[in-house]
Coordinates of C-alpha atoms in Angstrom, one line a residue:
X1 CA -22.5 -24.5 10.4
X2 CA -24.1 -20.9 9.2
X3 CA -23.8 -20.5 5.7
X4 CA -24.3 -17.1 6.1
X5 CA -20.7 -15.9 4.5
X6 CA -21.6 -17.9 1.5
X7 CA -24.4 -15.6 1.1
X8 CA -22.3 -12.4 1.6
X9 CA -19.9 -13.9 -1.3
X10 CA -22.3 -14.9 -3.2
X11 CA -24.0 -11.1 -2.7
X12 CA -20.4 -9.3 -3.0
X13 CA -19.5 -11.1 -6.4
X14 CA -22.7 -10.5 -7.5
X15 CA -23.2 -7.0 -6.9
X16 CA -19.3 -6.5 -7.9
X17 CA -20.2 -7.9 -11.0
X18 CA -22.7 -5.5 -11.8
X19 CA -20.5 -2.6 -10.7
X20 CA -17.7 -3.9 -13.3
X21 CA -20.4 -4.6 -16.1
X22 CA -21.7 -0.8 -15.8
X23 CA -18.1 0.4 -15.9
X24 CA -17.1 -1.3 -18.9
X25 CA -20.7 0.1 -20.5
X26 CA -20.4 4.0 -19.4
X27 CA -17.0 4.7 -18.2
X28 CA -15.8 7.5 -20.7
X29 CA -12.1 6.7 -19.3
X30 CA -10.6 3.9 -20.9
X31 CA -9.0 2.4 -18.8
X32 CA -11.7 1.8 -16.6
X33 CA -13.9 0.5 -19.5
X34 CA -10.7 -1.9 -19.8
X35 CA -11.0 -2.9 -17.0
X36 CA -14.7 -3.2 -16.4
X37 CA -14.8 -5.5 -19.6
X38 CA -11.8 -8.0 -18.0
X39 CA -12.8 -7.8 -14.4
X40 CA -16.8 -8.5 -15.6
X41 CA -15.4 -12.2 -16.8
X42 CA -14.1 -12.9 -13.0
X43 CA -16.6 -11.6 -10.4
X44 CA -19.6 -13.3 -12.5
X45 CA -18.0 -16.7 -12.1
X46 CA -16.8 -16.2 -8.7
X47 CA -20.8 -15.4 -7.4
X48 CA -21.2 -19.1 -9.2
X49 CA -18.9 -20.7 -7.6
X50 CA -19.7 -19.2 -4.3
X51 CA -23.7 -20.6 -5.3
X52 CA -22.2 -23.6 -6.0
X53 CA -20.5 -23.7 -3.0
X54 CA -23.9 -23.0 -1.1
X55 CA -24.8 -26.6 -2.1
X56 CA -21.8 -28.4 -0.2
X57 CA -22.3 -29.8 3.1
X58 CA -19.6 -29.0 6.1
X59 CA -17.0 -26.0 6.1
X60 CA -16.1 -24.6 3.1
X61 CA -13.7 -22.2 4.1
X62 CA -11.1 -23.7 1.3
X63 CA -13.2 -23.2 -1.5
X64 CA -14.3 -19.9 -0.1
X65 CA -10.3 -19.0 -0.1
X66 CA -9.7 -20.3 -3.8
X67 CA -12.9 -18.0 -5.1
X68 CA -11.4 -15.5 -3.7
X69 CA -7.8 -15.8 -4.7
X70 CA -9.3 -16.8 -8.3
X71 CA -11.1 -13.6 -8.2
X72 CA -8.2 -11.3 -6.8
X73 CA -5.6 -12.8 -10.2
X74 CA -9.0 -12.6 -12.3
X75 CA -10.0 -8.9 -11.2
X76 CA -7.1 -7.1 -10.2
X77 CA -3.5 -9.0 -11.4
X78 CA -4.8 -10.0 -15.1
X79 CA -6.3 -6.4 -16.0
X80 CA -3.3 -4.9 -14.5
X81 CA -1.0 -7.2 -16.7
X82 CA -3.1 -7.3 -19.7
X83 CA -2.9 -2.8 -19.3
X84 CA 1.0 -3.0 -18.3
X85 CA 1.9 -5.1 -21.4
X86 CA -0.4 -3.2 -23.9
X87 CA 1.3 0.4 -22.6
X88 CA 4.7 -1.1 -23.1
X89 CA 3.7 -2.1 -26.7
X90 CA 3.0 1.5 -27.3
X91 CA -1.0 0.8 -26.8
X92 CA -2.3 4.4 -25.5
X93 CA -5.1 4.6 -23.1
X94 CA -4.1 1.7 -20.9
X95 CA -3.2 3.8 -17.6
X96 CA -4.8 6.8 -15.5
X97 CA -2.7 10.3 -15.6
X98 CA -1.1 9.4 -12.1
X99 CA 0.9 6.4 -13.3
X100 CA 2.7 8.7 -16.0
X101 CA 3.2 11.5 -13.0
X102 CA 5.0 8.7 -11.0
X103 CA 7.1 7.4 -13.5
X104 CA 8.2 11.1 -14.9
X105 CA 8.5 11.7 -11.2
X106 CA 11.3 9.0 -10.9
X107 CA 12.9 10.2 -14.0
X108 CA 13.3 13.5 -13.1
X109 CA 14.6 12.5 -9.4
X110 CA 17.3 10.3 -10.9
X111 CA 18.2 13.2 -13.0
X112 CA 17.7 16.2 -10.7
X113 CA 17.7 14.8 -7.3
X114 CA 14.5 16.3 -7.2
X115 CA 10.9 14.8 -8.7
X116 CA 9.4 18.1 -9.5
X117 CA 9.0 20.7 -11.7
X118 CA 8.7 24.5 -10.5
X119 CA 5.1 26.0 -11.7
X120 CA 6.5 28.4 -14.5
X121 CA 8.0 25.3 -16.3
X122 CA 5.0 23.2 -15.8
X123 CA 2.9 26.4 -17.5
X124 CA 5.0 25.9 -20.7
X125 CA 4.6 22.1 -20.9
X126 CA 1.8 21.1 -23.9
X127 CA -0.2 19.0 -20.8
X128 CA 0.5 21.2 -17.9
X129 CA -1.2 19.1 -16.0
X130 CA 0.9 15.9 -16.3
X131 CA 3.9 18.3 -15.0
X132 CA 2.3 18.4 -11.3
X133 CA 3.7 15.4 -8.9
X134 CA 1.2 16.5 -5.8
X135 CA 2.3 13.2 -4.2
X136 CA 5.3 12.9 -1.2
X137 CA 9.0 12.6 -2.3
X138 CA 8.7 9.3 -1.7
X139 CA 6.6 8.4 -3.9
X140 CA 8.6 8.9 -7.1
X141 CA 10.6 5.7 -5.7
X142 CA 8.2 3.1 -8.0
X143 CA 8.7 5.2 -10.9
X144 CA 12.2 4.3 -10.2
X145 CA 12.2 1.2 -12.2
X146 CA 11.3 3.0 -15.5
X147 CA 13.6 5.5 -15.2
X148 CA 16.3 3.1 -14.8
X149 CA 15.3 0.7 -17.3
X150 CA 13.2 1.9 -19.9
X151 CA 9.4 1.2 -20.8
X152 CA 8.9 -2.9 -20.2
X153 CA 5.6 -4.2 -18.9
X154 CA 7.4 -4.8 -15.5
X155 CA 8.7 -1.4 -14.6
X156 CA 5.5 0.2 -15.2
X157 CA 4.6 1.4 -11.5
X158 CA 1.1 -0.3 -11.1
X159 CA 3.0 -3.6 -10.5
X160 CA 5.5 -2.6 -7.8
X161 CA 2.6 -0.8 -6.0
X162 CA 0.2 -4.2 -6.6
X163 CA 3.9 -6.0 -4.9
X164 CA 4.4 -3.5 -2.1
X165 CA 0.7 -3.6 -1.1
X166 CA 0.6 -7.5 -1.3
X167 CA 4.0 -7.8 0.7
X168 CA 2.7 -5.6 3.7
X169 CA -0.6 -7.3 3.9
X170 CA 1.2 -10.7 3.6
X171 CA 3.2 -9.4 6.9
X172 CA -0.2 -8.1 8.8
X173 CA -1.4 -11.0 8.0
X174 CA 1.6 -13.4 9.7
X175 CA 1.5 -11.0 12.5
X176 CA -2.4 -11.1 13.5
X177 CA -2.6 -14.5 12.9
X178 CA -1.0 -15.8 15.3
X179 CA 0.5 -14.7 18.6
X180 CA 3.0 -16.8 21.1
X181 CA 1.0 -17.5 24.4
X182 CA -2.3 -17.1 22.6
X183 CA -4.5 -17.3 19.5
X184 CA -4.9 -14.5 16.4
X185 CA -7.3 -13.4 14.2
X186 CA -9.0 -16.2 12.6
X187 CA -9.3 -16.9 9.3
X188 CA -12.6 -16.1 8.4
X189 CA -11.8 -12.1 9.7
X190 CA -8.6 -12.6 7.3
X191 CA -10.6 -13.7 4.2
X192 CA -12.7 -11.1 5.0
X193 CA -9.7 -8.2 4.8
X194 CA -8.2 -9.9 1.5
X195 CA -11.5 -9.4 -0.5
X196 CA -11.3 -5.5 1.0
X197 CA -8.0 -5.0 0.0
X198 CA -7.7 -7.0 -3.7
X199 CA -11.2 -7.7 -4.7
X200 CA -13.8 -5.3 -3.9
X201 CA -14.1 -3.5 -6.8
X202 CA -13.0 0.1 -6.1
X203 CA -9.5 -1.8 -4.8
X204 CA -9.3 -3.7 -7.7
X205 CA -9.9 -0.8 -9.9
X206 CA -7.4 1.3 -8.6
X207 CA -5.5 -1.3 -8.2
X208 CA -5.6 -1.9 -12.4
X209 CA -5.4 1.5 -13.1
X210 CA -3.8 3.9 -11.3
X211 CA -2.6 1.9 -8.3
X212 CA -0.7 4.7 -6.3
X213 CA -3.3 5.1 -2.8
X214 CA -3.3 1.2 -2.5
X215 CA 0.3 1.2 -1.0
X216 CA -0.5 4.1 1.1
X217 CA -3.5 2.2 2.9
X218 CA -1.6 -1.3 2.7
X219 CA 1.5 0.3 5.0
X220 CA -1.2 2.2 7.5
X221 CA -2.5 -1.6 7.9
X222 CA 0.6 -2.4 8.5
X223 CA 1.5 0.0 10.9
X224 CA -2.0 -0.4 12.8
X225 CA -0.7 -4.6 13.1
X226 CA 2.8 -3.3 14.3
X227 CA 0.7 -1.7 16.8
X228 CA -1.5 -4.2 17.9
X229 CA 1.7 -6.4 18.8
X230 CA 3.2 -3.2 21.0
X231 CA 6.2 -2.6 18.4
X232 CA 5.6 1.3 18.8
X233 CA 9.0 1.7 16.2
X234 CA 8.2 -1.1 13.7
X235 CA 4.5 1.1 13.5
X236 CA 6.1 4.2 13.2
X237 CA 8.3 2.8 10.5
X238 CA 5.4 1.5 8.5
X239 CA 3.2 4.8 8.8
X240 CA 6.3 7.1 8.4
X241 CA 7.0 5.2 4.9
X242 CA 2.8 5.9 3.8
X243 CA 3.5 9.2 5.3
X244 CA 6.5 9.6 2.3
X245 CA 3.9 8.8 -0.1
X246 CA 1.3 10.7 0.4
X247 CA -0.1 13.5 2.8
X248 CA -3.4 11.4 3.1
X249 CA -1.5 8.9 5.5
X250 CA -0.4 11.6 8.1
X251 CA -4.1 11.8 9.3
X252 CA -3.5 8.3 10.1
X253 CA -0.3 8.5 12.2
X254 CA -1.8 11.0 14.2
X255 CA -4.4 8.4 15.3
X256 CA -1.7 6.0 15.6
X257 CA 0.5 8.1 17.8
X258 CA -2.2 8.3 20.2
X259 CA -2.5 4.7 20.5
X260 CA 0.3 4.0 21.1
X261 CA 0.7 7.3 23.8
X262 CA -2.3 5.4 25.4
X263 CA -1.7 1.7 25.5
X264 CA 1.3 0.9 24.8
X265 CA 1.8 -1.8 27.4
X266 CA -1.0 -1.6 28.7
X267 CA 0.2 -2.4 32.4
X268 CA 3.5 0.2 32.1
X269 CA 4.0 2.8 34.1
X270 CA 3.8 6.8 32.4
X271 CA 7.5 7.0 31.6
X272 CA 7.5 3.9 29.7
X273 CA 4.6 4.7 27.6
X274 CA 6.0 8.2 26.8
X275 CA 9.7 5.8 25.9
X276 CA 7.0 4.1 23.4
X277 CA 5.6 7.2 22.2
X278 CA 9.3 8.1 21.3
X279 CA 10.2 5.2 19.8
X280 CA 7.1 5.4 17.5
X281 CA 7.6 9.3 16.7
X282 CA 11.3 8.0 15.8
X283 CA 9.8 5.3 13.5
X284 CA 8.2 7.5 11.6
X285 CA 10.4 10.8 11.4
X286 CA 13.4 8.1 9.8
X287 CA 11.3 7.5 6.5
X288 CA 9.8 10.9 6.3
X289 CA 13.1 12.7 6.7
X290 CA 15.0 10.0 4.3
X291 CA 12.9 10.9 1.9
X292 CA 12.0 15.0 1.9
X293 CA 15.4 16.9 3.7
X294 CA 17.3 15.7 0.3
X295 CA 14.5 16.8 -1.7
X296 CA 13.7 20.1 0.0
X297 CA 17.4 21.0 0.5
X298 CA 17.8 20.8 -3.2
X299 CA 13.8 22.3 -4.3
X300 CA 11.9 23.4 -1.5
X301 CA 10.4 25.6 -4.1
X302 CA 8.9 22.5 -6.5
X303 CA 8.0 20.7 -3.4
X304 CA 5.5 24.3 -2.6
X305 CA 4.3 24.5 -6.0
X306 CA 3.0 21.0 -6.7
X307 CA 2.4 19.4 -3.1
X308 CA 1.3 22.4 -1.4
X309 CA -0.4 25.2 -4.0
X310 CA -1.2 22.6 -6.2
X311 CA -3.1 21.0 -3.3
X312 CA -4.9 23.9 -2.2
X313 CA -6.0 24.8 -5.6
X314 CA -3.8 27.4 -6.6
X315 CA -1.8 25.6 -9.6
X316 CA -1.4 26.8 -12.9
X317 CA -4.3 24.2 -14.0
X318 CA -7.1 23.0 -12.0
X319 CA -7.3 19.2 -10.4
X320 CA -8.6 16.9 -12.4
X321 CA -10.0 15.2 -8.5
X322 CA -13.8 16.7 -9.2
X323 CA -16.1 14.2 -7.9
X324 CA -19.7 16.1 -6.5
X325 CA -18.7 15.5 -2.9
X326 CA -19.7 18.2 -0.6
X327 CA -15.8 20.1 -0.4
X328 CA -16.1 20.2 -4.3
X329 CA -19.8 21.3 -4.1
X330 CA -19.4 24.0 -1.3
X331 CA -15.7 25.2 -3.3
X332 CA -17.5 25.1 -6.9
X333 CA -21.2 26.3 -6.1
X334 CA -21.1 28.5 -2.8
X335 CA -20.5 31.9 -2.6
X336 CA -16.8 32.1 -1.1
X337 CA -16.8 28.5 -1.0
X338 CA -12.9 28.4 -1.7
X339 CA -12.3 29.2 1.3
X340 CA -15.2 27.6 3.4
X341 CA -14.4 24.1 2.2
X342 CA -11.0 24.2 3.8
X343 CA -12.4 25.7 6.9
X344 CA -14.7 23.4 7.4
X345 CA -11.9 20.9 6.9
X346 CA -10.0 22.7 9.2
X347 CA -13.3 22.7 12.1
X348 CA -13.3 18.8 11.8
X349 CA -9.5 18.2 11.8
X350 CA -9.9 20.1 15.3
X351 CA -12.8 18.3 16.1
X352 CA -11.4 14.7 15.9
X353 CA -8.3 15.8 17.1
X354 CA -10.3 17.2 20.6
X355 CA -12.1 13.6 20.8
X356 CA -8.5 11.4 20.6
X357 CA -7.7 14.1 23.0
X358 CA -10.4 13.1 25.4
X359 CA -11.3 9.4 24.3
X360 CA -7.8 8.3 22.7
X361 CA -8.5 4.8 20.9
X362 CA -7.9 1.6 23.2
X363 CA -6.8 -0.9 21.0
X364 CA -5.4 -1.2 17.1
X365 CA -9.0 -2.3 16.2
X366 CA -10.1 0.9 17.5
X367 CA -7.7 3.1 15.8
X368 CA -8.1 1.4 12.4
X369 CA -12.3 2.6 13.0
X370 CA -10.9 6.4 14.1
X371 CA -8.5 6.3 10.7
X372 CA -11.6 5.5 8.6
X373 CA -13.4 8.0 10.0
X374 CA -10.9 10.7 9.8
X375 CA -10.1 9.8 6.4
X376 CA -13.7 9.5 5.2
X377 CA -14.3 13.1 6.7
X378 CA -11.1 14.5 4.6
X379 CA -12.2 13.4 1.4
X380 CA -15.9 14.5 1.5
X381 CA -14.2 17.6 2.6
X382 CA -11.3 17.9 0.6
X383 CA -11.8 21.0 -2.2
X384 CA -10.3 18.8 -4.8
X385 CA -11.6 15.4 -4.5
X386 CA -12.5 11.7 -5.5
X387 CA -14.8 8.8 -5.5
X388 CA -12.2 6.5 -5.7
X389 CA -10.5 7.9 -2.1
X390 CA -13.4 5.8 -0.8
X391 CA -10.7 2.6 -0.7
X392 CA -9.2 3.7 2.3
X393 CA -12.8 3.5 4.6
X394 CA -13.6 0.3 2.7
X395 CA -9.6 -1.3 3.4
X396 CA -9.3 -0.2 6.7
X397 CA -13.1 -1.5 8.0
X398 CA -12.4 -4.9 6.3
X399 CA -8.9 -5.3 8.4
X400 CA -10.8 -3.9 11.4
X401 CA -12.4 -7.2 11.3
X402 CA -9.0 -9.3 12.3
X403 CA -7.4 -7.1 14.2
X404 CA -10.7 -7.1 16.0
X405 CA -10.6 -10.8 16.2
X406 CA -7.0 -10.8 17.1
X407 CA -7.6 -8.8 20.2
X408 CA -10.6 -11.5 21.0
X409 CA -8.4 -14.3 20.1
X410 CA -5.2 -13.5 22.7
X411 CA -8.2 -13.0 25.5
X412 CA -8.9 -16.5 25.0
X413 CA -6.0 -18.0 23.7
X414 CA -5.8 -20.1 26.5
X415 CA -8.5 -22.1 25.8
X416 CA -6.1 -23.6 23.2
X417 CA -2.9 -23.9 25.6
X418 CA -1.0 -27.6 24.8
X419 CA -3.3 -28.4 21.9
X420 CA -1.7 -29.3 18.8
X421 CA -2.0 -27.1 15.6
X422 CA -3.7 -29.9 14.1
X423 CA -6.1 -29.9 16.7
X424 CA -6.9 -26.0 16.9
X425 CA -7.8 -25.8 12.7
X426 CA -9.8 -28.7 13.3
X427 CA -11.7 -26.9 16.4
X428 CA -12.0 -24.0 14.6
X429 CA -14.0 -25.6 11.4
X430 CA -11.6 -23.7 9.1
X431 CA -13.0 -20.4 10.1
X432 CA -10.9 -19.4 13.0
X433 CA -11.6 -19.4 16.6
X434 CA -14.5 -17.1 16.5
X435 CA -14.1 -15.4 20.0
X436 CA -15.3 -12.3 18.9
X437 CA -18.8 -11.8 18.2
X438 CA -18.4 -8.6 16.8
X439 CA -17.1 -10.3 14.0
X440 CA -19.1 -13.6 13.9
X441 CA -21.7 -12.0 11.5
X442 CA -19.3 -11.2 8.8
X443 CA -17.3 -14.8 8.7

């Protein structure tokens, strides 16, 4: 057996390592260094167990699993804890600006029925800046918990974002792996998609930290397994609720639409696919409306001053979101660049949209690749933007892998018809059943 993922672990946990080591060194936010210092102590012992693990004869996708949920607690659920319980004591420093917006968000939605502030009240506040909520309605639900309860370690809204991305990649996971009448993704392409989503480092430290896009990506996942299975609604539920969250999902249910416009049952005639296009444009209007009608039919005007000026750069303080990406660059440094950047945003939002037009993605595999694209172009683009919006490319790629697989897997699932579970795990030498060799390399 190739112990070529052992040498991708033993790379990732290495490299991760160093990333978390420099962070903790020359990071000037502190929570980052926080984390840096905490998550240092559990990548470097994960690339030694993975060389230890390099020494074992036979399949050592067990112990490749344990590293990996040892790392995941070590590097994202300890720092996160460690940070939730220090802020609770009264500890500053132990959370990024966003997890304070969230939580005043849910305050002021209990209060209100709205979570935002107009612009001339956020121009009085001594932090103006902490008075913008640029996120969707929705997402002022996890600050919920703090407004209801007060300031405990478990109410702070990094944890029910770390709980709402693990529960939907727990269900992607139950529904690629296995699928009646045929096989699923294995479990190689699975561990694979775990590491992308709670250990690779950007993940984990967003995860730690701020914590707000990793529900966002989690529920596109979702929606993208929904879709792989041909449940248009379930998808359209599960992208409609990111879409509630945060603009940065929408781009995503676009792509998704016109999966499921294009293969949803794949043998049905034109009326039935445009009865799952429906039901998937249903799924994701029910979330989306739940959650903005109340709040624009109460403030329409705070929802325009911090989701849509505030967006576009026309607040009454400037995005903190400043990473040297070329939107930022062309914005800060070109002449007129304040309004080329969002052109050019604008030229390759038409662009991709023209290609799905004309080459609409095949499978859920294929869509997840089109949604990392798409989103990788928006934040290199974006005027205001961020190194850290790079967890969305790096999530969706790593569950490309299964869902990949999973497509490989029912081809051949009847290579397995009649043979006991047992049987299968044992054929599949704890890795899966490797039918895809698009995914072979990566194991």
């Amino acid at each position: 057996m190739s112990n070529r993922p052992l040498f991708i672990d033993l790379a990732f946990y290495a490299v991760a390592a160093l990333f978390a080591g420099a962070t903790a060194l020359w990071t000037t936010l502190e929570p980052h260094s926080q984390w840096g210092a905490i998550a240092f102590g559990g990548y470097l012992p994960a690339a030694i167990c993975a060389a230890v693990l390099l020494t074992q004869p036979g399949a050592v996708w067990r112990g490749r699993a344990l590293v990996a949920a040892g790392t995941a607690v070590a590097v994202t659920a300890m720092p996160l804890a460690f940070m939730a319980v220090d802020r609770a004591n009264g500890v500053t420093g132990r959370a990024q600006e966003e997890v304070l917006v969230v939580e005043s968000s849910g305050a002021r939605l209990l209060d209100t029925g709205s979570p935002y502030l107009h612009a001339d009240a956020i121009a009085a506040l001594p932090e103006p800046l902490l008075g913008y909520n640029p996120y969707q309605p929705g997402m002022a639900v996890f600050g919920l918990p703090a407004a209801a309860f007060g300031e405990h370690w478990w109410t702070d809204a990094r944890i029910w974002f770390l709980l709402a991305a693990a529960a939907c990649a727990a269900a992607a996971v139950n529904l690629l792996r296995r699928r009646p009448g045929g096989l699923g993704a294995g479990k190689g392409p699975l561990l694979r998609a775990f590491q992308a989503t709670f250990v690779f480092p950007v993940c984990a430290l967003t995860f730690a930290t701020g914590g707000d896009d990793m529900p966002v990506v989690a529920l596109i996942v979702l929606a993208l397994a929904y879709a792989h299975r041909d449940r248009p609604l379930a998808a359209g539920l599960a992208v409609g609720a990111a879409a509630a969250l945060k603009l940065f999902a929408w781009p995503a249910a676009v792509v998704i639409g016109f999966l499921t416009l294009h293969n949803y049952g794949s043998q049905a005639s034109p009326r039935l696919r445009r009865g799952g296009l429906r039901r998937y444009l249903g799924g994701f209007a029910l979330p989306v409306a739940v959650t903005m009608i109340p709040v624009l039919a109460v403030d329409a005007r705070g929802f325009f001053d911090n989701v849509i000026a505030f967006g576009l750069g026309h607040g009454v303080v400037t995005s903190p979101a400043q990473s040297p990406l070329p939107g930022f660059l062309i914005a800060r440094h070109v002449p007129g660049g304040e309004l080329i950047a969002p052109a050019l945003l604008g030229v390759a939002a038409l662009v991709i949209a023209r290609l799905l037009w004309t080459r609409p993605p095949a499978s859920a595999a294929a869509a997840a690749l089109w949604c990392a694209a798409g989103l990788s172009t928006a934040f290199l683009l974006m005027p205001s933007t961020r190194f850290g919006y790079l967890l969305y490319p790096v999530v969706l790629l790593g569950w490309w892998l299964p869902l990949r697989d999973a497509i490989a897997g029912s081809a051949h699932g009847t290579l397995f018809a009649g043979v006991p579970q047992e049987a299968v795990d044992e054929l599949e030498h704890e890795t899966g059943p490797g039918p895809s060799l698009a995914v072979e390399w990566w194991r």
